[in-house]
Each structure stands twice: as structure tokens, then as C-alpha cells.
């Protein structure tokens, strides 16, 4: 498996928005449910949202309504649109299959200032 490549993070003020993107190999993308995860400093990595090969979605309960996951089946890319960001959303965001398989990418840093 080629490592996922995540990008789109940055520094944003509370209440702002960001869109994260993640590209993976076509074979991996077509085969598996894809998900976004995040890891805050000193915390374990946690699941954020997932999208199935059929386009279904599911979210961590506390994030539904603020985050939207989607997938582009032509570009083999998974997106995470994040809105109404809070300082507690500060973390490194990663994508992988759900459940996670193989190598993790470098992630993309999201920092939300108060």
C-alpha cells in the first residue's frame, strides 16, 4: 500500500473553516471504507468520520453537523470539510481505511486559535 498523502491543514481562527484532502492508491481507495482520524497532543489517535465505497457516511457523534466527509471516485481522494472550528479541534489529521490498514501518512496539522 502506498502511504496516504494528506494536505490542506493550517492555522485558522475559532469559527473558521478548512477543507482537508487525502489521496491514496486507486486499488486501496476502491476496496475500502475510508476515514479521517485525528491525534491531538498527548492524546491517542481517534476516528473522526468515514465514507463507505457506496458513499455512505458516519461521524463521531460530537462532530456531526460541523464536519462533512466526501470522496471523489475519479481522483481517489477523500475530503473533510470542517466548519465552526474550535480550539479543541487542533490536531494532526490523518486518513486511512476503516479499520486502519498498512502505513499511516504524515498527516496534516490543523491549529485552531481562540
JSON list of C-alpha atoms in Angstrom, two decimals, residues 10-94:
[
{"chain": "A", "resi": 10, "resn": "UNK", "atom": "CA", "xyz": [-3.30, 25.21, 8.53]},
{"chain": "A", "resi": 11, "resn": "UNK", "atom": "CA", "xyz": [-3.89, 27.85, 11.16]},
{"chain": "A", "resi": 12, "resn": "UNK", "atom": "CA", "xyz": [-7.42, 29.18, 11.45]},
{"chain": "A", "resi": 13, "resn": "UNK", "atom": "CA", "xyz": [-9.35, 31.22, 13.98]},
{"chain": "A", "resi": 14, "resn": "UNK", "atom": "CA", "xyz": [-12.14, 29.70, 16.00]},
{"chain": "A", "resi": 15, "resn": "UNK", "atom": "CA", "xyz": [-15.32, 29.65, 13.96]},
{"chain": "A", "resi": 16, "resn": "UNK", "atom": "CA", "xyz": [-13.44, 29.30, 10.71]},
{"chain": "A", "resi": 17, "resn": "UNK", "atom": "CA", "xyz": [-13.40, 26.53, 8.11]},
{"chain": "A", "resi": 18, "resn": "UNK", "atom": "CA", "xyz": [-10.88, 24.28, 6.40]},
{"chain": "A", "resi": 19, "resn": "UNK", "atom": "CA", "xyz": [-11.07, 21.55, 3.81]},
{"chain": "A", "resi": 20, "resn": "UNK", "atom": "CA", "xyz": [-8.67, 18.67, 4.10]},
{"chain": "A", "resi": 21, "resn": "UNK", "atom": "CA", "xyz": [-7.81, 16.33, 1.25]},
{"chain": "A", "resi": 22, "resn": "UNK", "atom": "CA", "xyz": [-6.25, 12.89, 1.15]},
{"chain": "A", "resi": 23, "resn": "UNK", "atom": "CA", "xyz": [-5.10, 10.89, -1.84]},
{"chain": "A", "resi": 24, "resn": "UNK", "atom": "CA", "xyz": [-4.43, 7.15, -1.82]},
{"chain": "A", "resi": 25, "resn": "UNK", "atom": "CA", "xyz": [-3.81, 4.50, -4.44]},
{"chain": "A", "resi": 26, "resn": "UNK", "atom": "CA", "xyz": [-6.77, 3.58, -6.60]},
{"chain": "A", "resi": 27, "resn": "UNK", "atom": "CA", "xyz": [-6.71, -0.04, -5.57]},
{"chain": "A", "resi": 28, "resn": "UNK", "atom": "CA", "xyz": [-6.84, 0.89, -1.89]},
{"chain": "A", "resi": 29, "resn": "UNK", "atom": "CA", "xyz": [-9.49, 3.55, -2.42]},
{"chain": "A", "resi": 30, "resn": "UNK", "atom": "CA", "xyz": [-11.80, 1.26, -4.39]},
{"chain": "A", "resi": 31, "resn": "UNK", "atom": "CA", "xyz": [-11.51, -1.59, -1.92]},
{"chain": "A", "resi": 32, "resn": "UNK", "atom": "CA", "xyz": [-12.13, 0.01, 1.44]},
{"chain": "A", "resi": 33, "resn": "UNK", "atom": "CA", "xyz": [-14.22, 2.30, 3.53]},
{"chain": "A", "resi": 34, "resn": "UNK", "atom": "CA", "xyz": [-12.09, 5.41, 4.03]},
{"chain": "A", "resi": 35, "resn": "UNK", "atom": "CA", "xyz": [-11.89, 7.52, 7.16]},
{"chain": "A", "resi": 36, "resn": "UNK", "atom": "CA", "xyz": [-10.34, 10.56, 8.71]},
{"chain": "A", "resi": 37, "resn": "UNK", "atom": "CA", "xyz": [-8.66, 10.31, 12.09]},
{"chain": "A", "resi": 38, "resn": "UNK", "atom": "CA", "xyz": [-7.01, 12.90, 14.30]},
{"chain": "A", "resi": 39, "resn": "UNK", "atom": "CA", "xyz": [-4.47, 12.99, 17.09]},
{"chain": "A", "resi": 40, "resn": "UNK", "atom": "CA", "xyz": [-4.25, 15.88, 19.49]},
{"chain": "A", "resi": 41, "resn": "UNK", "atom": "CA", "xyz": [-1.07, 16.49, 21.51]},
{"chain": "A", "resi": 42, "resn": "UNK", "atom": "CA", "xyz": [-0.74, 13.91, 24.27]},
{"chain": "A", "resi": 43, "resn": "UNK", "atom": "CA", "xyz": [-3.87, 12.07, 23.15]},
{"chain": "A", "resi": 44, "resn": "UNK", "atom": "CA", "xyz": [-4.42, 8.80, 21.31]},
{"chain": "A", "resi": 45, "resn": "UNK", "atom": "CA", "xyz": [-5.46, 8.88, 17.68]},
{"chain": "A", "resi": 46, "resn": "UNK", "atom": "CA", "xyz": [-9.25, 8.91, 17.30]},
{"chain": "A", "resi": 47, "resn": "UNK", "atom": "CA", "xyz": [-11.66, 8.29, 14.48]},
{"chain": "A", "resi": 48, "resn": "UNK", "atom": "CA", "xyz": [-13.44, 11.36, 13.11]},
{"chain": "A", "resi": 49, "resn": "UNK", "atom": "CA", "xyz": [-15.57, 10.34, 10.13]},
{"chain": "A", "resi": 50, "resn": "UNK", "atom": "CA", "xyz": [-15.85, 7.62, 7.50]},
{"chain": "A", "resi": 51, "resn": "UNK", "atom": "CA", "xyz": [-17.19, 7.16, 3.99]},
{"chain": "A", "resi": 52, "resn": "UNK", "atom": "CA", "xyz": [-18.05, 3.77, 2.53]},
{"chain": "A", "resi": 53, "resn": "UNK", "atom": "CA", "xyz": [-17.32, 2.62, -1.01]},
{"chain": "A", "resi": 54, "resn": "UNK", "atom": "CA", "xyz": [-21.02, 3.21, -1.69]},
{"chain": "A", "resi": 55, "resn": "UNK", "atom": "CA", "xyz": [-20.88, 6.79, -0.46]},
{"chain": "A", "resi": 56, "resn": "UNK", "atom": "CA", "xyz": [-22.46, 6.28, 2.95]},
{"chain": "A", "resi": 57, "resn": "UNK", "atom": "CA", "xyz": [-21.06, 8.36, 5.80]},
{"chain": "A", "resi": 58, "resn": "UNK", "atom": "CA", "xyz": [-20.80, 8.25, 9.55]},
{"chain": "A", "resi": 59, "resn": "UNK", "atom": "CA", "xyz": [-19.36, 10.66, 12.10]},
{"chain": "A", "resi": 60, "resn": "UNK", "atom": "CA", "xyz": [-18.11, 10.81, 15.63]},
{"chain": "A", "resi": 61, "resn": "UNK", "atom": "CA", "xyz": [-21.20, 11.94, 17.50]},
{"chain": "A", "resi": 62, "resn": "UNK", "atom": "CA", "xyz": [-19.70, 15.19, 18.74]},
{"chain": "A", "resi": 63, "resn": "UNK", "atom": "CA", "xyz": [-18.67, 16.29, 15.24]},
{"chain": "A", "resi": 64, "resn": "UNK", "atom": "CA", "xyz": [-21.78, 15.65, 13.18]},
{"chain": "A", "resi": 65, "resn": "UNK", "atom": "CA", "xyz": [-23.11, 18.88, 11.80]},
{"chain": "A", "resi": 66, "resn": "UNK", "atom": "CA", "xyz": [-19.73, 20.61, 11.76]},
{"chain": "A", "resi": 67, "resn": "UNK", "atom": "CA", "xyz": [-17.70, 18.17, 9.65]},
{"chain": "A", "resi": 68, "resn": "UNK", "atom": "CA", "xyz": [-18.58, 16.64, 6.29]},
{"chain": "A", "resi": 69, "resn": "UNK", "atom": "CA", "xyz": [-16.67, 13.78, 4.68]},
{"chain": "A", "resi": 70, "resn": "UNK", "atom": "CA", "xyz": [-16.85, 13.01, 0.98]},
{"chain": "A", "resi": 71, "resn": "UNK", "atom": "CA", "xyz": [-14.96, 11.01, -1.62]},
{"chain": "A", "resi": 72, "resn": "UNK", "atom": "CA", "xyz": [-14.08, 11.52, -5.28]},
{"chain": "A", "resi": 73, "resn": "UNK", "atom": "CA", "xyz": [-14.07, 8.16, -7.01]},
{"chain": "A", "resi": 74, "resn": "UNK", "atom": "CA", "xyz": [-12.22, 9.51, -10.04]},
{"chain": "A", "resi": 75, "resn": "UNK", "atom": "CA", "xyz": [-9.40, 11.26, -8.20]},
{"chain": "A", "resi": 76, "resn": "UNK", "atom": "CA", "xyz": [-9.13, 8.64, -5.43]},
{"chain": "A", "resi": 77, "resn": "UNK", "atom": "CA", "xyz": [-9.37, 11.47, -2.93]},
{"chain": "A", "resi": 78, "resn": "UNK", "atom": "CA", "xyz": [-11.19, 11.78, 0.37]},
{"chain": "A", "resi": 79, "resn": "UNK", "atom": "CA", "xyz": [-12.17, 15.18, 1.70]},
{"chain": "A", "resi": 80, "resn": "UNK", "atom": "CA", "xyz": [-13.05, 16.51, 5.11]},
{"chain": "A", "resi": 81, "resn": "UNK", "atom": "CA", "xyz": [-14.86, 19.83, 5.16]},
{"chain": "A", "resi": 82, "resn": "UNK", "atom": "CA", "xyz": [-14.62, 21.29, 8.64]},
{"chain": "A", "resi": 83, "resn": "UNK", "atom": "CA", "xyz": [-16.68, 24.23, 9.83]},
{"chain": "A", "resi": 84, "resn": "UNK", "atom": "CA", "xyz": [-17.30, 26.14, 13.06]},
{"chain": "A", "resi": 85, "resn": "UNK", "atom": "CA", "xyz": [-13.85, 25.06, 14.16]},
{"chain": "A", "resi": 86, "resn": "UNK", "atom": "CA", "xyz": [-12.99, 25.09, 17.85]},
{"chain": "A", "resi": 87, "resn": "UNK", "atom": "CA", "xyz": [-9.62, 25.16, 19.61]},
{"chain": "A", "resi": 88, "resn": "UNK", "atom": "CA", "xyz": [-10.23, 21.56, 20.70]},
{"chain": "A", "resi": 89, "resn": "UNK", "atom": "CA", "xyz": [-10.20, 20.54, 17.02]},
{"chain": "A", "resi": 90, "resn": "UNK", "atom": "CA", "xyz": [-6.48, 21.28, 16.99]},
{"chain": "A", "resi": 91, "resn": "UNK", "atom": "CA", "xyz": [-4.72, 18.06, 15.99]},
{"chain": "A", "resi": 92, "resn": "UNK", "atom": "CA", "xyz": [-2.85, 16.28, 13.25]},
{"chain": "A", "resi": 93, "resn": "UNK", "atom": "CA", "xyz": [-5.41, 14.83, 10.85]},
{"chain": "A", "resi": 94, "resn": "UNK", "atom": "CA", "xyz": [-4.79, 11.56, 9.04]}
]
